[in-house]
Tab-separated table of C-alpha atoms and ligand atoms in Angstrom:
chain	number	residue	atom	x	y	z
A	437	UNK	CA	10.662	-11.371	-17.563
A	438	UNK	CA	8.211	-14.256	-17.408
A	439	UNK	CA	8.793	-16.026	-14.063
A	440	UNK	CA	9.792	-19.609	-15.037
A	441	UNK	CA	6.637	-22.499	-14.392
A	442	UNK	CA	7.407	-23.873	-10.745
A	443	UNK	CA	10.281	-22.361	-9.719
A	444	UNK	CA	10.160	-19.231	-6.927
A	445	UNK	CA	9.151	-16.079	-8.047
A	446	UNK	CA	12.646	-13.842	-7.819
A	447	UNK	CA	11.541	-10.389	-6.290
A	448	UNK	CA	13.675	-7.219	-6.246
A	449	UNK	CA	12.938	-4.784	-3.733
A	450	UNK	CA	13.385	-0.988	-5.522
A	451	UNK	CA	13.605	1.589	-1.947
A	452	UNK	CA	14.859	-0.106	0.918
A	453	UNK	CA	13.305	2.339	3.299
A	454	UNK	CA	10.847	1.983	6.104
A	455	UNK	CA	8.296	-0.089	3.576
A	456	UNK	CA	10.528	-1.746	1.695
A	457	UNK	CA	12.149	-3.240	4.564
A	458	UNK	CA	9.228	-4.604	5.716
A	459	UNK	CA	8.348	-6.126	2.787
A	460	UNK	CA	11.693	-7.445	2.317
A	461	UNK	CA	10.707	-9.442	5.444
A	462	UNK	CA	7.280	-10.576	4.646
A	463	UNK	CA	8.617	-11.997	1.278
A	464	UNK	CA	11.557	-13.765	2.817
A	465	UNK	CA	9.021	-15.604	4.787
A	466	UNK	CA	6.539	-16.694	2.101
A	467	UNK	CA	6.831	-19.987	0.161
A	468	UNK	CA	7.881	-19.442	-3.563
A	469	UNK	CA	9.066	-15.751	-3.051
A	470	UNK	CA	12.830	-15.159	-3.324
A	471	UNK	CA	14.136	-11.606	-1.958
A	472	UNK	CA	17.047	-11.842	-5.023
A	473	UNK	CA	18.103	-7.965	-4.969
A	474	UNK	CA	17.342	-4.478	-3.813
A	475	UNK	CA	18.131	-0.653	-4.677
A	476	UNK	CA	18.540	1.979	-2.363
A	477	UNK	CA	20.404	5.529	-2.957
A	478	UNK	CA	21.174	5.333	0.772
A	479	UNK	CA	24.526	3.449	1.184
A	480	UNK	CA	23.602	2.581	4.950
A	481	UNK	CA	20.257	1.411	3.730
A	482	UNK	CA	21.218	-0.972	1.284
A	483	UNK	CA	24.001	-2.407	3.324
A	484	UNK	CA	21.375	-2.846	5.978
A	485	UNK	CA	19.264	-4.580	3.656
A	486	UNK	CA	21.925	-6.246	2.112
A	487	UNK	CA	23.272	-7.883	5.523
A	488	UNK	CA	19.723	-9.170	6.166
A	489	UNK	CA	18.573	-10.557	3.243
A	490	UNK	CA	21.316	-10.891	0.663
A	491	UNK	CA	21.250	-11.249	-3.169
A	492	UNK	CA	22.548	-8.193	-5.576
A	493	UNK	CA	22.801	-4.796	-4.163
A	494	UNK	CA	22.166	-1.441	-6.257
A	495	UNK	CA	22.362	2.034	-5.732
A	496	UNK	CA	19.703	3.024	-7.912
A	497	UNK	CA	16.302	1.690	-8.764
A	498	UNK	CA	17.527	1.892	-12.760
A	499	UNK	CA	20.471	-0.639	-11.852
A	500	UNK	CA	18.207	-3.012	-10.251
A	501	UNK	CA	15.540	-2.958	-13.365
A	502	UNK	CA	17.793	-3.353	-15.658
A	503	UNK	CA	19.774	-6.263	-14.044
A	504	UNK	CA	17.737	-9.479	-15.115
A	505	UNK	CA	18.297	-10.415	-11.738
A	506	UNK	CA	14.467	-10.636	-11.043
A	507	UNK	CA	10.714	-11.442	-12.255
A	508	UNK	CA	8.700	-9.108	-10.010
A	509	UNK	CA	9.844	-5.666	-8.376
A	510	UNK	CA	8.316	-3.682	-4.909
A	511	UNK	CA	8.292	-0.038	-5.495
A	512	UNK	CA	8.734	1.824	-2.086
A	513	UNK	CA	10.304	5.005	-3.391
A	514	UNK	CA	9.093	8.469	-2.913
A	515	UNK	CA	6.085	9.177	-5.005
A	516	UNK	CA	8.080	11.735	-7.309
A	517	UNK	CA	9.359	8.556	-8.550
A	518	UNK	CA	6.630	6.209	-9.146
A	519	UNK	CA	5.534	7.362	-12.497
A	520	UNK	CA	9.190	6.626	-13.949
A	521	UNK	CA	9.956	3.554	-11.942
A	522	UNK	CA	6.837	1.728	-12.615
A	523	UNK	CA	6.934	2.471	-16.611
A	524	UNK	CA	10.550	1.347	-16.649
A	525	UNK	CA	9.620	-1.714	-14.616
A	526	UNK	CA	6.489	-2.399	-16.561
A	527	UNK	CA	9.094	-2.324	-20.471
A	528	UNK	CA	11.441	-4.699	-19.027
A	529	UNK	CA	8.750	-7.002	-18.607
A	530	UNK	CA	8.471	-7.233	-14.461
A	531	UNK	CA	5.507	-7.947	-12.470
A	532	UNK	CA	4.833	-4.844	-10.187
A	533	UNK	CA	3.656	-4.375	-6.472
A	534	UNK	CA	3.570	-0.430	-6.314
A	535	UNK	CA	3.525	0.854	-2.966
A	536	UNK	CA	0.444	3.955	-2.919
A	537	UNK	CA	-0.083	6.168	-3.683
A	538	UNK	CA	0.051	4.925	-7.491
A	539	UNK	CA	1.766	8.272	-8.644
A	540	UNK	CA	0.778	12.221	-7.879
A	541	UNK	CA	-0.479	13.389	-11.471
A	542	UNK	CA	-3.248	12.247	-13.558
A	543	UNK	CA	-0.760	12.353	-16.536
A	544	UNK	CA	1.420	9.600	-14.548
A	545	UNK	CA	-1.168	7.690	-13.621
A	546	UNK	CA	-2.608	7.190	-17.809
A	547	UNK	CA	1.222	6.569	-18.716
A	548	UNK	CA	1.736	3.694	-15.942
A	549	UNK	CA	-1.402	2.120	-16.921
A	550	UNK	CA	-0.461	2.400	-20.448
A	551	UNK	CA	2.795	1.248	-19.662
A	552	UNK	CA	1.371	-1.761	-17.654
A	553	UNK	CA	-1.262	-3.018	-20.624
A	554	UNK	CA	1.652	-2.454	-23.324
A	555	UNK	CA	3.757	-4.777	-21.558
A	556	UNK	CA	1.180	-7.532	-20.095
A	557	UNK	CA	2.536	-7.441	-16.881
A	558	UNK	CA	0.758	-7.657	-13.606
A	559	UNK	CA	0.480	-4.363	-11.230
A	560	UNK	CA	-1.220	-4.512	-7.425
A	561	UNK	CA	-1.270	-1.031	-5.634
A	562	UNK	CA	-0.339	-1.435	-1.778
A	563	UNK	CA	-3.660	-0.562	-0.469
A	564	UNK	CA	-2.355	-2.694	2.686
A	565	UNK	CA	-5.292	-1.518	4.729
A	566	UNK	CA	-8.028	-4.105	2.345
A	567	UNK	CA	-5.372	-7.220	4.166
A	568	UNK	CA	-6.364	-6.031	7.532
A	569	UNK	CA	-8.466	-8.962	9.298
A	570	UNK	CA	-10.832	-6.504	10.592
A	571	UNK	CA	-11.190	-4.537	7.235
A	572	UNK	CA	-11.854	-7.900	5.438
A	573	UNK	CA	-14.067	-8.888	7.650
A	574	UNK	CA	-16.025	-5.798	7.449
A	575	UNK	CA	-16.176	-6.068	3.576
A	576	UNK	CA	-17.669	-9.530	3.846
A	577	UNK	CA	-20.231	-8.441	5.666
A	578	UNK	CA	-21.406	-5.580	3.813
A	579	UNK	CA	-20.797	-7.466	0.609
A	580	UNK	CA	-22.995	-10.357	2.088
A	581	UNK	CA	-25.837	-7.433	2.909
A	582	UNK	CA	-25.726	-7.857	6.584
A	583	UNK	CA	-25.584	-4.013	7.006
A	584	UNK	CA	-28.733	-3.640	4.584
A	585	UNK	CA	-27.956	-0.754	2.235
A	586	UNK	CA	-24.758	1.546	3.379
A	587	UNK	CA	-26.190	5.184	3.958
A	588	UNK	CA	-22.794	6.995	6.067
A	589	UNK	CA	-18.836	6.060	5.919
A	590	UNK	CA	-17.009	8.448	8.752
A	591	UNK	CA	-13.294	7.599	8.580
A	592	UNK	CA	-10.424	8.876	10.481
A	593	UNK	CA	-6.587	8.648	10.247
A	594	UNK	CA	-5.088	10.426	12.615
A	595	UNK	CA	-0.691	10.513	12.299
A	596	UNK	CA	2.980	11.600	13.736
A	597	UNK	CA	5.851	10.361	12.736
A	598	UNK	CA	8.756	13.024	14.089
A	599	UNK	CA	11.445	10.639	12.654
A	600	UNK	CA	9.798	10.150	9.303
A	601	UNK	CA	11.788	10.723	6.035
A	602	UNK	CA	11.937	14.431	4.673
A	603	UNK	CA	10.319	13.599	1.913
A	604	UNK	CA	7.360	12.822	3.386
A	605	UNK	CA	6.616	16.813	4.252
A	606	UNK	CA	7.924	17.989	1.077
A	607	UNK	CA	5.473	18.658	-1.603
A	608	UNK	CA	7.356	18.409	-4.850
A	609	UNK	CA	8.270	15.054	-3.585
A	610	UNK	CA	4.543	13.991	-3.281
A	611	UNK	CA	4.712	14.327	0.404
A	612	UNK	CA	1.964	15.696	2.225
A	613	UNK	CA	-1.194	13.823	4.283
A	614	UNK	CA	-3.433	13.584	1.084
A	615	UNK	CA	-0.821	11.462	-0.746
A	616	UNK	CA	1.148	9.614	2.227
A	617	UNK	CA	-2.569	8.823	4.011
A	618	UNK	CA	-6.033	9.643	2.804
A	619	UNK	CA	-5.287	7.366	-0.465
A	620	UNK	CA	-5.829	4.534	1.824
A	621	UNK	CA	-8.681	5.924	2.610
A	622	UNK	CA	-10.390	6.838	-0.579
A	623	UNK	CA	-9.353	3.326	-1.481
A	624	UNK	CA	-10.979	1.471	1.598
A	625	UNK	CA	-14.427	3.297	1.692
A	626	UNK	CA	-15.455	2.513	-2.258
A	627	UNK	CA	-13.834	-1.211	-1.963
A	628	UNK	CA	-15.847	-1.306	1.276
A	629	UNK	CA	-18.792	0.265	-0.134
A	630	UNK	CA	-18.468	-1.132	-3.134
A	631	UNK	CA	-19.296	2.337	-4.652
A	632	UNK	CA	-16.758	4.784	-6.127
A	633	UNK	CA	-16.663	8.295	-4.736
A	634	UNK	CA	-18.077	10.426	-7.320
A	635	UNK	CA	-18.115	13.770	-5.425
A	636	UNK	CA	-16.074	15.901	-2.528
A	637	UNK	CA	-15.844	18.815	-0.601
A	638	UNK	CA	-12.735	19.701	0.920
A	639	UNK	CA	-10.475	21.731	3.513
A	640	UNK	CA	-7.119	21.464	2.994
A	641	UNK	CA	-4.591	23.065	6.052
A	642	UNK	CA	-1.189	23.486	5.163
A	643	UNK	CA	1.964	24.913	6.975
A	644	UNK	CA	5.782	24.762	6.713
A	645	UNK	CA	7.067	21.020	8.416
A	646	UNK	CA	10.682	20.329	7.467
A	647	UNK	CA	12.054	23.748	6.033
A	648	UNK	CA	10.131	26.478	4.703
A	649	UNK	CA	7.671	25.390	2.027
A	650	UNK	CA	4.073	24.736	3.431
A	651	UNK	CA	2.216	21.044	2.757
A	652	UNK	CA	-0.584	19.420	3.713
A	653	UNK	CA	-0.210	18.570	7.348
A	654	UNK	CA	-4.527	17.895	7.675
A	655	UNK	CA	-7.553	17.534	5.627
A	656	UNK	CA	-10.937	17.389	6.083
A	657	UNK	CA	-13.248	16.292	3.101
A	658	UNK	CA	-17.378	15.378	2.313
A	659	UNK	CA	-17.532	12.553	0.080
A	660	UNK	CA	-20.536	11.366	-2.304
A	661	UNK	CA	-20.572	7.822	-3.059
A	662	UNK	CA	-21.713	6.440	-6.408
A	663	UNK	CA	-24.924	4.491	-4.588
A	664	UNK	CA	-25.970	7.693	-2.971
A	665	UNK	CA	-24.365	6.876	0.173
A	666	UNK	CA	-22.330	10.273	1.657
A	667	UNK	CA	-19.113	10.162	4.169
A	668	UNK	CA	-16.548	12.050	5.181
A	669	UNK	CA	-12.546	11.411	5.633
A	670	UNK	CA	-10.551	13.580	7.648
A	671	UNK	CA	-6.315	12.985	7.912
A	672	UNK	CA	-3.927	14.733	9.537
A	673	UNK	CA	-0.138	14.194	10.239
A	674	UNK	CA	2.565	15.865	12.278
A	675	UNK	CA	5.999	15.580	13.669
A	676	UNK	CA	5.907	16.929	16.993
A	677	UNK	CA	5.383	14.136	19.055
A	678	UNK	CA	5.433	10.341	18.864
A	679	UNK	CA	1.730	9.383	19.165
A	680	UNK	CA	-0.277	6.081	18.601
A	681	UNK	CA	-1.566	6.344	15.841
A	682	UNK	CA	-5.795	6.819	15.605
A	683	UNK	CA	-7.229	4.846	12.638
A	684	UNK	CA	-11.234	4.416	13.156
A	685	UNK	CA	-13.503	3.768	10.545
A	686	UNK	CA	-17.526	3.550	11.280
A	687	UNK	CA	-19.648	2.752	8.290
A	688	UNK	CA	-23.774	2.774	8.899
A	689	UNK	CA	-26.135	0.182	6.934
A	690	UNK	CA	-30.043	0.583	6.830
A	691	UNK	CA	-29.569	-2.502	9.055
A	692	UNK	CA	-26.671	-2.118	10.971
A	693	UNK	CA	-23.557	-0.588	11.598
A	694	UNK	CA	-19.574	-1.563	12.191
A	695	UNK	CA	-16.712	0.089	13.675
A	696	UNK	CA	-13.483	-0.234	12.937
A	697	UNK	CA	-9.982	0.535	15.176
A	698	UNK	CA	-7.683	-0.335	12.024
A	699	UNK	CA	-4.840	-3.056	13.586
A	700	UNK	CA	-7.068	-3.514	16.707
A	701	UNK	CA	-10.797	-4.495	16.709
A	702	UNK	CA	-14.354	-4.716	14.895
A	703	UNK	CA	-17.555	-4.180	16.486
A	704	UNK	CA	-20.778	-5.325	14.347
A	705	UNK	CA	-24.573	-4.485	15.319
A	706	UNK	CA	-27.425	-5.776	13.050
A	707	UNK	CA	-30.918	-6.846	13.196
A	708	UNK	CA	-29.250	-10.602	13.200
A	709	UNK	CA	-26.210	-10.155	15.827
A	710	UNK	CA	-24.361	-8.087	17.816
A	711	UNK	CA	-20.232	-8.924	18.216
A	712	UNK	CA	-16.828	-7.473	18.741
A	713	UNK	CA	-13.371	-8.785	17.874
A	714	UNK	CA	-10.411	-7.932	19.093
A	715	UNK	CA	-7.556	-8.540	16.601
A	716	UNK	CA	-4.318	-10.686	18.034
A	717	UNK	CA	-1.955	-11.421	15.542
A	718	UNK	CA	-2.577	-10.401	11.470
A	719	UNK	CA	-0.003	-10.544	8.849
A	720	UNK	CA	-1.191	-8.668	6.925
A	721	UNK	CA	1.611	-7.546	4.882
A	722	UNK	CA	2.149	-11.336	4.106
A	723	UNK	CA	-1.520	-11.070	2.989
A	724	UNK	CA	-0.735	-8.619	0.103
A	725	UNK	CA	2.366	-10.350	-1.149
A	726	UNK	CA	0.870	-13.340	-1.243
A	727	UNK	CA	-2.022	-12.027	-3.183
A	728	UNK	CA	0.633	-10.339	-5.619
A	729	UNK	CA	2.921	-13.852	-5.961
A	730	UNK	CA	-0.688	-15.832	-6.779
A	731	UNK	CA	-1.765	-13.332	-9.269
A	732	UNK	CA	1.216	-13.845	-10.841
A	733	UNK	CA	1.584	-17.159	-10.935
A	734	UNK	CA	-2.467	-17.522	-11.582
A	735	UNK	CA	-1.785	-15.302	-14.311
A	736	UNK	CA	-5.026	-12.830	-13.107
A	737	UNK	CA	-5.029	-9.391	-12.365
A	738	UNK	CA	-4.379	-9.214	-8.413
A	739	UNK	CA	-7.236	-8.030	-6.069
A	740	UNK	CA	-6.177	-4.346	-5.973
A	741	UNK	CA	-5.275	-2.924	-9.420
A	742	UNK	CA	-3.768	-0.259	-11.149
A	743	UNK	CA	-7.179	0.815	-12.030
A	744	UNK	CA	-8.231	1.060	-8.195
A	745	UNK	CA	-5.056	3.179	-7.793
A	746	UNK	CA	-5.843	5.646	-10.454
A	747	UNK	CA	-9.413	5.697	-9.129
A	748	UNK	CA	-7.785	6.799	-5.629
A	749	UNK	CA	-5.535	9.068	-7.318
A	750	UNK	CA	-8.931	11.111	-9.354
A	751	UNK	CA	-10.438	11.618	-5.589
A	752	UNK	CA	-7.391	13.002	-4.458
A	753	UNK	CA	-6.976	15.455	-7.389
A	754	UNK	CA	-10.549	16.442	-7.059
A	755	UNK	CA	-9.774	17.015	-3.441
A	756	UNK	CA	-7.199	19.695	-4.311
A	757	UNK	CA	-9.021	20.796	-6.683
A	758	UNK	CA	-12.162	21.443	-4.224
A	759	UNK	CA	-9.833	23.219	-1.706
A	760	UNK	CA	-8.370	25.376	-3.877
A	761	UNK	CA	-11.825	26.734	-5.189
A	762	UNK	CA	-14.225	26.516	-2.394
A	763	UNK	CA	-16.828	24.378	-4.475
A	764	UNK	CA	-18.075	20.842	-4.611
A	765	UNK	CA	-15.786	19.082	-7.380
A	766	UNK	CA	-17.118	15.845	-9.171
A	767	UNK	CA	-14.443	13.102	-9.277
A	768	UNK	CA	-13.717	12.732	-13.118
A	769	UNK	CA	-14.777	9.547	-14.273
B	2194	NAD	N1	1.231	0.560	3.052
B	2194	NAD	C1	1.777	1.071	4.279
B	2194	NAD	O1	1.129	1.093	4.930
B	2194	NAD	C2	2.889	2.148	4.018
B	2194	NAD	C3	3.078	2.707	5.302
B	2194	NAD	C4	4.801	2.980	4.904
B	2194	NAD	C5	4.973	3.812	3.728
B	2194	NAD	N2	4.246	3.262	2.637
B	2194	NAD	C6	4.151	4.005	1.170
B	2194	NAD	O2	5.711	2.803	0.818
B	2194	NAD	C7	6.194	3.818	0.168
B	2194	NAD	C8	7.997	4.162	0.549
B	2194	NAD	O3	7.837	5.107	2.073
B	2194	NAD	P1	8.827	4.806	2.777
B	2194	NAD	O4	8.045	4.952	4.053
B	2194	NAD	O5	9.100	3.467	3.038
B	2194	NAD	O6	9.501	6.075	2.560
B	2194	NAD	P2	11.123	5.612	2.811
B	2194	NAD	O7	12.128	7.018	2.946
B	2194	NAD	O8	11.237	5.199	4.373
B	2194	NAD	O9	12.647	5.109	1.632
B	2194	NAD	C9	12.221	5.208	0.707
B	2194	NAD	C10	13.554	4.453	0.401
B	2194	NAD	O10	13.579	5.257	-1.282
B	2194	NAD	C11	15.375	5.606	-1.543
B	2194	NAD	N3	15.460	5.925	-2.645
B	2194	NAD	C12	15.461	7.416	-2.961
B	2194	NAD	N4	15.439	7.272	-4.324
B	2194	NAD	C13	16.293	6.170	-4.901
B	2194	NAD	C14	16.601	5.839	-5.973
B	2194	NAD	N5	17.055	6.726	-6.958
B	2194	NAD	N6	16.884	4.408	-6.263
B	2194	NAD	C15	16.550	3.440	-5.377
B	2194	NAD	N7	16.378	4.004	-3.810
B	2194	NAD	C16	15.894	5.328	-3.703
B	2194	NAD	C17	15.683	6.366	-0.190
B	2194	NAD	O11	16.878	5.750	0.040
B	2194	NAD	C18	14.871	5.277	1.043
B	2194	NAD	O12	15.151	4.604	1.615
B	2194	NAD	C19	5.672	5.332	-0.253
B	2194	NAD	O13	4.775	5.011	-1.276
B	2194	NAD	C20	5.041	5.291	0.925
B	2194	NAD	O14	3.559	6.179	0.860
B	2194	NAD	C21	3.133	2.862	2.752
């Protein structure tokens, strides 16, 4: 549906869980965006969000997408529902902010991009790390050549979520650490180095977490970038304790290095300068939604688009293939 010129963008929330509620809160604080409707299959979540944000409340994403109440939709559903919801939203003419990962399979990814292209709507993928102030600073420094040519990137995402929803560790629903956490790493590294990941060699550790079926709880990947730089990405996600996440990244170029603790700090040393900055406040989610709204209003591609989501998905699929075969695998072009 085409938003009326100058009128607020009417946003719907498909999936009012952990992320849907945070997005609704950040969107409600933005001028020019109205949270008009939400959908959640869980009656308690639905009632809580309805009480906080008002608007229409539906029990399924299908009803929300068909409702004609909204111009744009945030999709924060379990991963196995991403493709169906995104394609239906595009067909209904809705602009889409789809949380990462794009989806689970290449066939789904192709289908989403084709539906969006056909409908002429905007698709943004929720790679929220790009909107953190310390990562945006690192990107500016790298793009300006302050670190010289990147030679190595070392990325770590170690997390725990004892109270996380069951589907996080259900492989059939698209759970597991590769889908939940590593897409952030694949996207932020390619973005920071301005160079796609072209080759991976991976190991994955699987074990049962909730129920009997094993799921990937940790993975370690050696990476090669198109520009020749190399790197590693390691991630884990467990439930047995409630710990602070460790989300750390180091990148070295020929003339300097940057060290980032995501959500916390950045430290830089180059030929010309050395500085440390600690973050005190950062509305990264507000920045993500503001970019989505601006892309709709300015009729342009968002800064993080469906092709970025598709690229991270192809890396994730190559990681699985490499872990299965024990061989290095080229990422599908
Ligand atoms: N960018 C980030 O930093 C970040 C952080 C956490 C999660 N995420 C992503 O956000 C998305 C949602 O994750 P979450 O942590 O909020 O999960 P969640 O389980 O808390 O939320 C999903 C919600 O979808 C609802 N739901 C399930 N089936 C439905 C249906 N058919 N119709 C309507 N609602 C339905 C569930 O009841 C639940 O409330 C995922 O893609 C996840 O990877 C991103």
